């Protein structure tokens, strides 16, 4: 398979029209080509290692009213929690014990997670475990972000969800219409964070053209991490009701479906436009297809899995959408099944922090990453 400028997906070969064409492609033979290219580019640029990031959902309080999300401020009543620093540290220590190189702290946009609170948690995790720390805490003032970076946070995840600003405004009614997320991502890069972003696939009102634009943004922003998952209806949310219906109607025949194949096309194209990015097999995809979602993603460009380390008593409350695949997977069980799945896929577990472009080339010392349960 040719690499370099002559490859069918190389710059120029994968322009806007080609992206649009691939997104709408449904000929099985051609899709096999797309999957093969994405897997080959993944293999050549980031190798066979799959990086495991321990996910800790540290708070489900949220000040925002995103119309798709099950833990938004306006969602039907949900028991709220915010983990204590000792509980967060304990979960991070689990990640270290399991041999994961990174812990991801994710939450709703929670003002109760103050700048100093998070900074303190980050520095104690760094001091006690040495793990890479990724934060995913929403839109925050630069002052907080800079303090967290100073405290040792390495990466930040903030999906821009859709590049269609009209649609963005409709699904984020309290954010003043226009998204500042791309600007925040750029500022965070300036602070020295590795930056991750992504989109939901099949948001009511999302068109093929806007999805092609999303991929162009992954390419031009040169992001380090890209997360894509299907949009899943959250019962009782405005987007699952009248708002969603109206938006779908306005997109008409251009409406993107929220299905597995479309999500996998976006994932494969993301790998082709950003060959050395870290791309997770997302929980949302595993929710849509519990058996095949993760392995299929790993065969079509993904190189990261994020096992959930949130204590089970909180996990069921972090219900951003129903049926979240990891709600019943305990860390130990998901660890065992993931490692087994990786072996059957001919993949290995990455060792170390696994930052952008990291290739784990040493497969010798497999004990390094064996869990000590
Ligand atoms: N369906 C799919 N993904 C969702 N997210 C939030 N709500 C939903 C939903 N209903 C995703 C968003 C957010 C990430 C943490 O979870 O993309 O950025």
CSV table of C-alpha atoms and ligand atoms in Angstrom, one decimal:
chain,number,residue,atom,x,y,z
A,1,UNK,CA,0.0,0.0,0.0
A,2,UNK,CA,1.6,3.3,-1.0
A,3,UNK,CA,2.5,5.8,1.7
A,4,UNK,CA,3.4,9.5,1.0
A,5,UNK,CA,1.8,11.9,-1.4
A,6,UNK,CA,0.6,9.2,-3.8
A,7,UNK,CA,-1.6,7.5,-1.1
A,8,UNK,CA,-5.3,7.9,-1.8
A,9,UNK,CA,-5.8,9.5,1.6
A,10,UNK,CA,-2.8,11.9,1.4
A,11,UNK,CA,-3.3,15.7,1.5
A,12,UNK,CA,-5.1,16.6,-1.7
A,13,UNK,CA,-6.3,13.1,-2.1
A,14,UNK,CA,-8.6,13.5,0.9
A,15,UNK,CA,-10.0,16.9,0.3
A,16,UNK,CA,-13.4,18.1,1.4
A,17,UNK,CA,-15.2,16.4,-1.5
A,18,UNK,CA,-13.4,13.1,-0.9
A,19,UNK,CA,-14.2,13.3,2.9
A,20,UNK,CA,-17.8,13.9,2.0
A,21,UNK,CA,-17.8,11.0,-0.4
A,22,UNK,CA,-16.3,8.6,2.1
A,23,UNK,CA,-18.7,9.7,4.8
A,24,UNK,CA,-21.6,8.7,2.6
A,25,UNK,CA,-20.0,5.7,1.1
A,26,UNK,CA,-21.9,2.5,1.6
A,27,UNK,CA,-20.4,0.0,-0.9
A,28,UNK,CA,-19.0,-2.8,1.2
A,29,UNK,CA,-15.9,-3.3,-1.0
A,30,UNK,CA,-15.0,0.3,-0.8
A,31,UNK,CA,-15.5,0.5,2.9
A,32,UNK,CA,-13.2,-2.5,3.3
A,33,UNK,CA,-10.5,-0.3,1.6
A,34,UNK,CA,-11.2,2.5,4.0
A,35,UNK,CA,-10.9,0.2,7.0
A,36,UNK,CA,-7.7,-1.3,5.6
A,37,UNK,CA,-6.1,2.1,5.0
A,38,UNK,CA,-7.0,3.4,8.5
A,39,UNK,CA,-5.7,0.3,10.1
A,40,UNK,CA,-2.5,0.4,8.1
A,41,UNK,CA,-1.9,4.1,8.8
A,42,UNK,CA,-2.5,3.4,12.5
A,43,UNK,CA,0.0,0.5,12.4
A,44,UNK,CA,2.7,2.5,10.7
A,45,UNK,CA,2.3,5.7,12.7
A,46,UNK,CA,1.5,4.6,16.2
A,47,UNK,CA,2.2,0.9,16.1
A,48,UNK,CA,0.3,-2.0,17.7
A,49,UNK,CA,0.2,-0.8,21.2
A,50,UNK,CA,-3.1,0.1,22.7
A,51,UNK,CA,-2.9,2.7,25.5
A,52,UNK,CA,-5.1,2.3,28.5
A,53,UNK,CA,-6.3,5.4,30.3
A,54,UNK,CA,-8.1,4.9,33.6
A,55,UNK,CA,-11.2,7.1,33.6
A,56,UNK,CA,-12.4,8.6,36.8
A,57,UNK,CA,-15.7,10.5,36.7
A,58,UNK,CA,-15.0,12.8,39.6
A,59,UNK,CA,-18.3,14.8,39.7
A,60,UNK,CA,-21.7,14.8,38.0
A,61,UNK,CA,-22.6,18.3,39.0
A,62,UNK,CA,-23.0,20.5,36.0
A,63,UNK,CA,-23.8,24.2,35.5
A,64,UNK,CA,-24.6,23.8,31.8
A,65,UNK,CA,-27.9,22.8,30.1
A,66,UNK,CA,-26.6,20.9,27.0
A,67,UNK,CA,-29.8,19.5,25.5
A,68,UNK,CA,-28.3,16.0,24.8
A,69,UNK,CA,-26.8,15.3,28.1
A,70,UNK,CA,-28.3,13.2,30.9
A,71,UNK,CA,-26.4,15.1,33.7
A,72,UNK,CA,-27.0,18.6,32.5
A,73,UNK,CA,-28.3,21.2,35.1
A,74,UNK,CA,-31.8,20.9,33.5
A,75,UNK,CA,-31.9,17.1,33.2
A,76,UNK,CA,-34.5,15.1,35.1
A,77,UNK,CA,-33.4,14.8,38.8
A,78,UNK,CA,-30.3,12.7,39.2
A,79,UNK,CA,-28.4,12.1,42.4
A,80,UNK,CA,-25.4,14.4,42.4
A,81,UNK,CA,-22.0,13.5,43.7
A,82,UNK,CA,-18.5,15.1,43.9
A,83,UNK,CA,-15.6,12.7,44.8
A,84,UNK,CA,-13.4,13.7,47.7
A,85,UNK,CA,-9.7,14.2,47.0
A,86,UNK,CA,-8.8,10.9,48.8
A,87,UNK,CA,-11.3,9.0,46.7
A,88,UNK,CA,-9.9,10.5,43.5
A,89,UNK,CA,-6.4,9.6,44.6
A,90,UNK,CA,-7.4,6.1,45.5
A,91,UNK,CA,-8.8,5.6,42.0
A,92,UNK,CA,-5.6,7.0,40.4
A,93,UNK,CA,-3.6,4.6,42.5
A,94,UNK,CA,-5.7,1.8,41.0
A,95,UNK,CA,-4.7,3.0,37.6
A,96,UNK,CA,-1.1,2.8,38.5
A,97,UNK,CA,-1.5,-0.6,40.0
A,98,UNK,CA,-3.2,-1.9,36.9
A,99,UNK,CA,-0.2,-0.6,34.9
A,100,UNK,CA,-2.1,2.1,33.1
A,101,UNK,CA,0.1,5.1,32.2
A,102,UNK,CA,-2.6,7.8,32.4
A,103,UNK,CA,-5.5,8.8,34.5
A,104,UNK,CA,-8.3,10.9,33.0
A,105,UNK,CA,-10.3,13.0,35.4
A,106,UNK,CA,-13.7,13.9,33.8
A,107,UNK,CA,-16.7,15.7,35.2
A,108,UNK,CA,-19.6,17.9,34.3
A,109,UNK,CA,-18.8,21.6,34.3
A,110,UNK,CA,-18.8,21.9,38.0
A,111,UNK,CA,-18.0,25.2,39.7
A,112,UNK,CA,-17.6,23.2,42.9
A,113,UNK,CA,-14.4,21.7,41.4
A,114,UNK,CA,-12.6,25.0,42.1
A,115,UNK,CA,-9.2,25.9,40.5
A,116,UNK,CA,-7.3,25.2,43.7
A,117,UNK,CA,-9.2,22.0,44.5
A,118,UNK,CA,-8.3,20.5,41.1
A,119,UNK,CA,-4.7,21.8,41.2
A,120,UNK,CA,-4.2,20.1,44.6
A,121,UNK,CA,-5.6,16.8,43.3
A,122,UNK,CA,-3.4,16.9,40.2
A,123,UNK,CA,-0.2,17.6,42.2
A,124,UNK,CA,-0.9,14.8,44.6
A,125,UNK,CA,-1.6,12.3,41.8
A,126,UNK,CA,1.6,13.3,40.1
A,127,UNK,CA,3.6,13.1,43.4
A,128,UNK,CA,2.1,9.7,44.4
A,129,UNK,CA,1.8,7.9,41.1
A,130,UNK,CA,3.8,9.7,38.4
A,131,UNK,CA,1.0,9.0,36.0
A,132,UNK,CA,0.2,11.3,33.1
A,133,UNK,CA,-2.9,13.3,34.0
A,134,UNK,CA,-5.6,14.2,31.5
A,135,UNK,CA,-8.4,16.6,32.5
A,136,UNK,CA,-11.8,16.8,30.9
A,137,UNK,CA,-13.7,19.4,33.0
A,138,UNK,CA,-15.4,21.5,30.4
A,139,UNK,CA,-14.9,25.2,29.5
A,140,UNK,CA,-13.0,26.8,32.3
A,141,UNK,CA,-11.2,30.2,32.7
A,142,UNK,CA,-7.6,30.4,31.5
A,143,UNK,CA,-6.6,31.1,35.1
A,144,UNK,CA,-7.8,27.6,36.2
A,145,UNK,CA,-6.3,25.9,33.2
A,146,UNK,CA,-2.9,27.5,33.7
A,147,UNK,CA,-2.9,26.6,37.4
A,148,UNK,CA,-3.7,23.0,36.5
A,149,UNK,CA,-1.0,22.8,33.9
A,150,UNK,CA,1.4,24.3,36.5
A,151,UNK,CA,0.3,21.6,38.9
A,152,UNK,CA,1.4,19.0,36.4
A,153,UNK,CA,-1.7,18.2,34.2
A,154,UNK,CA,-0.4,16.9,30.9
A,155,UNK,CA,-3.5,16.8,28.6
A,156,UNK,CA,-7.0,18.3,28.2
A,157,UNK,CA,-10.0,16.9,26.4
A,158,UNK,CA,-12.7,19.2,25.2
A,159,UNK,CA,-14.9,18.1,22.3
A,160,UNK,CA,-16.2,20.8,20.1
A,161,UNK,CA,-19.1,18.4,19.3
A,162,UNK,CA,-20.0,20.0,15.9
A,163,UNK,CA,-18.4,22.7,13.8
A,164,UNK,CA,-21.9,23.9,12.7
A,165,UNK,CA,-22.2,26.9,14.9
A,166,UNK,CA,-26.0,27.3,14.3
A,167,UNK,CA,-26.5,23.7,15.5
A,168,UNK,CA,-23.9,24.2,18.3
A,169,UNK,CA,-26.0,27.1,19.6
A,170,UNK,CA,-29.2,25.0,19.5
A,171,UNK,CA,-27.8,22.1,21.5
A,172,UNK,CA,-25.9,24.4,24.0
A,173,UNK,CA,-28.6,27.0,24.7
A,174,UNK,CA,-26.8,28.6,27.6
A,175,UNK,CA,-23.4,29.1,25.9
A,176,UNK,CA,-24.3,32.4,24.2
A,177,UNK,CA,-24.6,30.7,20.8
A,178,UNK,CA,-21.1,30.7,19.5
A,179,UNK,CA,-18.6,28.1,20.6
A,180,UNK,CA,-15.4,29.3,22.2
A,181,UNK,CA,-14.1,25.7,22.4
A,182,UNK,CA,-11.7,25.9,19.5
A,183,UNK,CA,-10.2,29.1,21.0
A,184,UNK,CA,-9.9,27.4,24.4
A,185,UNK,CA,-8.2,24.4,22.7
A,186,UNK,CA,-5.7,26.7,21.0
A,187,UNK,CA,-5.0,28.6,24.3
A,188,UNK,CA,-4.5,25.3,26.1
A,189,UNK,CA,-2.0,24.2,23.5
A,190,UNK,CA,-0.1,27.4,24.1
A,191,UNK,CA,0.0,26.5,27.8
A,192,UNK,CA,1.7,23.3,26.9
A,193,UNK,CA,-1.2,20.8,27.2
A,194,UNK,CA,-1.6,18.0,24.7
A,195,UNK,CA,-5.1,18.8,23.4
A,196,UNK,CA,-7.9,16.4,22.6
A,197,UNK,CA,-11.2,17.1,20.9
A,198,UNK,CA,-13.9,15.3,19.1
A,199,UNK,CA,-17.5,15.2,18.0
A,200,UNK,CA,-20.7,13.2,18.4
A,201,UNK,CA,-21.9,11.5,15.3
A,202,UNK,CA,-25.6,11.7,14.3
A,203,UNK,CA,-26.6,14.7,16.4
A,204,UNK,CA,-30.1,15.7,15.3
A,205,UNK,CA,-29.6,18.4,12.8
A,206,UNK,CA,-26.0,17.4,11.9
A,207,UNK,CA,-25.4,17.3,8.2
A,208,UNK,CA,-22.9,15.4,6.1
A,209,UNK,CA,-21.2,18.6,5.1
A,210,UNK,CA,-20.8,19.8,8.7
A,211,UNK,CA,-19.3,16.4,9.5
A,212,UNK,CA,-16.8,16.7,6.7
A,213,UNK,CA,-15.9,20.2,8.1
A,214,UNK,CA,-15.4,18.6,11.6
A,215,UNK,CA,-12.7,16.3,10.0
A,216,UNK,CA,-11.1,19.3,8.3
A,217,UNK,CA,-10.8,20.9,11.8
A,218,UNK,CA,-9.2,17.8,13.2
A,219,UNK,CA,-6.6,18.1,10.5
A,220,UNK,CA,-6.0,21.9,10.6
A,221,UNK,CA,-6.0,22.1,14.4
A,222,UNK,CA,-3.4,19.3,14.4
A,223,UNK,CA,-5.0,17.9,17.6
A,224,UNK,CA,-3.2,15.3,19.6
A,225,UNK,CA,-6.3,13.2,20.5
A,226,UNK,CA,-9.6,12.7,18.8
A,227,UNK,CA,-12.7,11.1,20.4
A,228,UNK,CA,-15.7,10.3,18.3
A,229,UNK,CA,-18.8,8.4,19.4
A,230,UNK,CA,-22.4,8.1,18.3
A,231,UNK,CA,-25.0,10.5,19.6
A,232,UNK,CA,-27.2,8.5,22.0
A,233,UNK,CA,-30.6,9.7,23.1
A,234,UNK,CA,-30.8,10.6,26.7
A,235,UNK,CA,-34.4,10.0,27.8
A,236,UNK,CA,-36.2,13.1,29.0
A,237,UNK,CA,-33.7,15.4,27.4
A,238,UNK,CA,-34.9,18.2,25.0
A,239,UNK,CA,-32.8,16.7,22.1
A,240,UNK,CA,-34.6,13.3,22.5
A,241,UNK,CA,-38.0,15.2,22.2
A,242,UNK,CA,-39.4,18.0,20.2
A,243,UNK,CA,-36.1,19.9,19.7
A,244,UNK,CA,-34.5,16.8,18.2
A,245,UNK,CA,-37.5,16.2,15.9
A,246,UNK,CA,-37.4,19.8,14.7
A,247,UNK,CA,-33.6,19.7,14.0
A,248,UNK,CA,-33.9,16.4,12.2
A,249,UNK,CA,-36.6,17.8,10.0
A,250,UNK,CA,-34.5,20.8,9.2
A,251,UNK,CA,-31.5,18.6,8.1
A,252,UNK,CA,-33.9,16.5,6.0
A,253,UNK,CA,-32.1,14.1,3.7
A,254,UNK,CA,-28.7,15.5,4.8
A,255,UNK,CA,-29.2,14.2,8.4
A,256,UNK,CA,-26.3,12.1,9.6
A,257,UNK,CA,-27.4,8.8,11.2
A,258,UNK,CA,-26.2,8.0,14.7
A,259,UNK,CA,-25.1,4.5,13.8
A,260,UNK,CA,-22.1,2.3,14.2
A,261,UNK,CA,-20.9,2.3,10.6
A,262,UNK,CA,-21.1,6.1,10.3
A,263,UNK,CA,-19.1,6.5,13.6
A,264,UNK,CA,-16.5,4.0,12.3
A,265,UNK,CA,-16.2,6.0,9.1
A,266,UNK,CA,-15.5,9.2,11.0
A,267,UNK,CA,-13.0,7.3,13.2
A,268,UNK,CA,-11.2,5.8,10.2
A,269,UNK,CA,-11.1,9.2,8.4
A,270,UNK,CA,-9.8,10.9,11.6
A,271,UNK,CA,-6.9,8.4,11.6
A,272,UNK,CA,-6.2,9.2,7.9
A,273,UNK,CA,-6.2,13.0,8.5
A,274,UNK,CA,-4.2,12.8,11.7
A,275,UNK,CA,-2.0,9.7,11.4
A,276,UNK,CA,-0.2,10.0,14.7
A,277,UNK,CA,-3.1,11.1,16.9
A,278,UNK,CA,-4.4,9.1,19.9
A,279,UNK,CA,-7.8,7.9,19.1
A,280,UNK,CA,-10.0,6.0,21.6
A,281,UNK,CA,-12.5,3.2,21.0
A,282,UNK,CA,-15.2,5.1,22.8
A,283,UNK,CA,-17.6,3.9,25.5
A,284,UNK,CA,-20.5,5.4,23.4
A,285,UNK,CA,-19.6,3.0,20.6
A,286,UNK,CA,-19.4,0.1,23.0
A,287,UNK,CA,-22.8,1.1,24.3
A,288,UNK,CA,-24.3,0.9,20.8
A,289,UNK,CA,-22.6,-2.4,20.1
A,290,UNK,CA,-21.4,-4.1,23.4
A,291,UNK,CA,-19.6,-7.0,21.7
A,292,UNK,CA,-18.2,-5.4,18.6
A,293,UNK,CA,-17.9,-1.7,19.2
A,294,UNK,CA,-14.4,-1.6,20.8
A,295,UNK,CA,-12.8,-4.3,18.7
A,296,UNK,CA,-14.2,-2.8,15.5
A,297,UNK,CA,-12.9,0.6,16.4
A,298,UNK,CA,-9.5,-0.8,17.2
A,299,UNK,CA,-9.4,-2.5,13.8
A,300,UNK,CA,-10.3,0.8,12.0
A,301,UNK,CA,-7.9,3.3,13.4
A,302,UNK,CA,-8.3,3.4,17.2
A,303,UNK,CA,-5.3,2.9,19.6
A,304,UNK,CA,-6.7,3.8,23.0
A,305,UNK,CA,-9.2,2.3,25.4
A,306,UNK,CA,-10.4,4.0,28.6
A,307,UNK,CA,-11.4,1.5,31.3
A,308,UNK,CA,-13.7,3.1,33.9
A,309,UNK,CA,-12.2,3.3,37.4
A,310,UNK,CA,-15.0,5.4,38.9
A,311,UNK,CA,-16.1,3.8,42.2
A,312,UNK,CA,-19.3,1.7,41.3
A,313,UNK,CA,-21.5,3.7,43.7
A,314,UNK,CA,-20.9,6.8,41.7
A,315,UNK,CA,-20.6,5.3,38.3
A,316,UNK,CA,-24.4,4.7,37.8
A,317,UNK,CA,-25.0,8.4,38.5
A,318,UNK,CA,-22.7,9.5,35.7
A,319,UNK,CA,-25.4,8.8,33.3
A,320,UNK,CA,-24.6,11.2,30.4
A,321,UNK,CA,-26.7,8.8,28.2
A,322,UNK,CA,-28.6,5.6,29.1
A,323,UNK,CA,-27.1,2.1,29.1
A,324,UNK,CA,-23.5,3.4,29.3
A,325,UNK,CA,-21.4,0.3,28.5
A,326,UNK,CA,-19.1,0.7,31.4
A,327,UNK,CA,-21.7,1.0,34.2
A,328,UNK,CA,-21.5,-2.7,35.0
A,329,UNK,CA,-17.9,-3.3,34.0
A,330,UNK,CA,-15.8,-3.3,37.1
A,331,UNK,CA,-12.2,-2.2,36.6
A,332,UNK,CA,-10.9,-5.7,37.2
A,333,UNK,CA,-13.4,-7.3,34.8
A,334,UNK,CA,-12.9,-4.8,32.1
A,335,UNK,CA,-9.2,-5.0,32.4
A,336,UNK,CA,-9.3,-8.8,32.0
A,337,UNK,CA,-11.6,-8.7,29.0
A,338,UNK,CA,-9.8,-5.8,27.3
A,339,UNK,CA,-6.4,-7.5,27.6
A,340,UNK,CA,-7.9,-10.7,26.2
A,341,UNK,CA,-9.5,-8.9,23.4
A,342,UNK,CA,-6.3,-7.1,22.5
A,343,UNK,CA,-4.4,-10.3,22.3
A,344,UNK,CA,-7.0,-11.8,19.9
A,345,UNK,CA,-6.7,-8.6,17.8
A,346,UNK,CA,-2.9,-9.0,17.6
A,347,UNK,CA,-2.4,-5.9,19.7
A,348,UNK,CA,-0.4,-5.2,22.8
A,349,UNK,CA,-0.9,-3.1,25.9
A,350,UNK,CA,1.1,0.2,25.7
A,351,UNK,CA,3.4,0.9,28.5
A,352,UNK,CA,4.2,4.3,29.9
A,353,UNK,CA,2.3,7.6,29.4
A,354,UNK,CA,1.6,7.1,25.7
A,355,UNK,CA,1.6,10.7,24.6
A,356,UNK,CA,1.1,11.8,21.0
A,357,UNK,CA,3.0,9.8,18.5
A,358,UNK,CA,4.2,7.3,21.2
A,359,UNK,CA,5.0,3.9,19.8
A,360,UNK,CA,5.6,1.1,22.2
A,361,UNK,CA,8.2,-1.0,20.4
A,362,UNK,CA,9.3,-3.3,23.2
A,363,UNK,CA,7.0,-6.2,23.7
A,364,UNK,CA,9.5,-8.2,25.8
A,365,UNK,CA,8.7,-7.3,29.4
A,366,UNK,CA,5.0,-8.1,29.5
A,367,UNK,CA,5.0,-8.3,33.3
A,368,UNK,CA,5.4,-4.6,33.4
A,369,UNK,CA,1.8,-4.1,32.7
A,370,UNK,CA,0.3,-7.1,34.4
A,371,UNK,CA,-2.3,-6.1,36.9
A,372,UNK,CA,-1.4,-6.7,40.5
A,373,UNK,CA,-4.8,-7.5,41.7
B,1,LIG,N1,-24.7,10.8,23.5
B,1,LIG,C1,-23.4,10.6,23.1
B,1,LIG,N2,-22.4,11.3,23.7
B,1,LIG,C2,-22.7,12.2,24.6
B,1,LIG,N3,-21.9,13.0,25.3
B,1,LIG,C3,-22.6,13.6,26.2
B,1,LIG,N4,-23.9,13.3,26.1
B,1,LIG,C4,-24.0,12.4,25.1
B,1,LIG,C5,-25.0,11.7,24.5
B,1,LIG,N5,-26.3,11.8,24.9
B,1,LIG,C6,-20.5,13.1,25.0
B,1,LIG,C7,-20.1,14.5,24.6
B,1,LIG,C8,-19.1,14.9,25.7
B,1,LIG,C9,-18.6,13.6,26.1
B,1,LIG,C10,-17.9,13.7,27.5
B,1,LIG,O1,-19.7,12.8,26.2
B,1,LIG,O2,-19.5,14.5,23.3
B,1,LIG,O3,-18.1,15.8,25.2
